[in-house]
Amino acid sequence: MDCPKCAVEFQQHDDDQVSLQRCGTCGGIWIDVADLNRVLLRHNLSGLEKLGGKPNIEEIAGQCPQCQVDLVVVEGGPKHALRYDTCESCGGIWLEQGLENEESTDAMIEGIVSFYKRFSSQAA
Ligand SMILES: [Zn+2]
Ligand SMILES: [Zn+2]
């Protein structure tokens, strides 16, 4: 699969429970919703559908690297300043905020967890 933003091929990163794809150019992460939910639950967060967020259909996102359909932007967090993109067809998740510098799979997973902690916080 290729990055929806840069069109370069993803690198795969796995740990014992989850597998994610990462773009070496922009640092964005593509993760299956089942893997994402495993990550969230493992860190005592609710599953993705309980973390809130609002789809913003006005916002332009890239295309799903698997299905070639347009991704949907979901906004959340304080002042709706955070976003992730999702594919309604395969459920894949695209994350590109604040994850650029994580080098190891563990650090990427920590980055994802910290993103969704902020995403689900309703503080202004
Ligand atoms: Zn990229
Ligand atoms: Zn898809």
CSV table of N, CA and C and ligand atoms in Angstrom, one decimal, residues 30 64-69 71 87-92, ligand 2:
chain,number,residue,atom,x,y,z
A,30,TRP,N,-1.1,4.4,9.0
A,30,TRP,CA,-2.3,3.7,8.6
A,30,TRP,C,-2.5,2.5,9.5
A,64,CYS,N,-8.4,6.2,0.4
A,64,CYS,CA,-8.0,5.0,1.0
A,64,CYS,C,-7.0,4.2,0.2
A,65,PRO,N,-5.8,3.9,0.8
A,65,PRO,CA,-4.8,3.2,0.0
A,65,PRO,C,-5.2,1.8,-0.4
A,66,GLN,N,-6.3,1.3,0.3
A,66,GLN,CA,-6.8,-0.1,0.0
A,66,GLN,C,-7.9,-0.1,-1.0
A,67,CYS,N,-8.8,0.9,-0.8
A,67,CYS,CA,-10.1,0.8,-1.5
A,67,CYS,C,-10.2,1.9,-2.6
A,68,GLN,N,-9.3,2.8,-2.6
A,68,GLN,CA,-9.4,3.9,-3.6
A,68,GLN,C,-10.7,4.7,-3.5
A,69,VAL,N,-11.3,4.8,-2.3
A,69,VAL,CA,-12.4,5.7,-2.1
A,69,VAL,C,-12.0,6.8,-1.3
A,71,LEU,N,-11.4,9.2,1.7
A,71,LEU,CA,-11.5,9.1,3.2
A,71,LEU,C,-12.4,10.2,3.8
A,87,CYS,N,-11.7,5.3,6.4
A,87,CYS,CA,-12.3,4.8,5.2
A,87,CYS,C,-13.6,4.1,5.7
A,88,GLU,N,-14.7,4.5,5.1
A,88,GLU,CA,-16.0,3.9,5.5
A,88,GLU,C,-16.1,2.5,4.9
A,89,SER,N,-15.3,2.2,3.9
A,89,SER,CA,-15.4,0.9,3.3
A,89,SER,C,-14.7,-0.2,4.0
A,90,CYS,N,-13.4,0.1,4.4
A,90,CYS,CA,-12.6,-1.0,5.0
A,90,CYS,C,-12.4,-0.6,6.5
A,91,GLY,N,-12.7,0.6,7.0
A,91,GLY,CA,-12.5,0.9,8.4
A,91,GLY,C,-11.1,1.3,8.7
A,92,GLY,N,-10.3,1.5,7.7
A,92,GLY,CA,-8.9,1.9,8.0
A,92,GLY,C,-8.8,3.3,8.5
B,2,ZN,ZN,-10.6,1.5,2.6
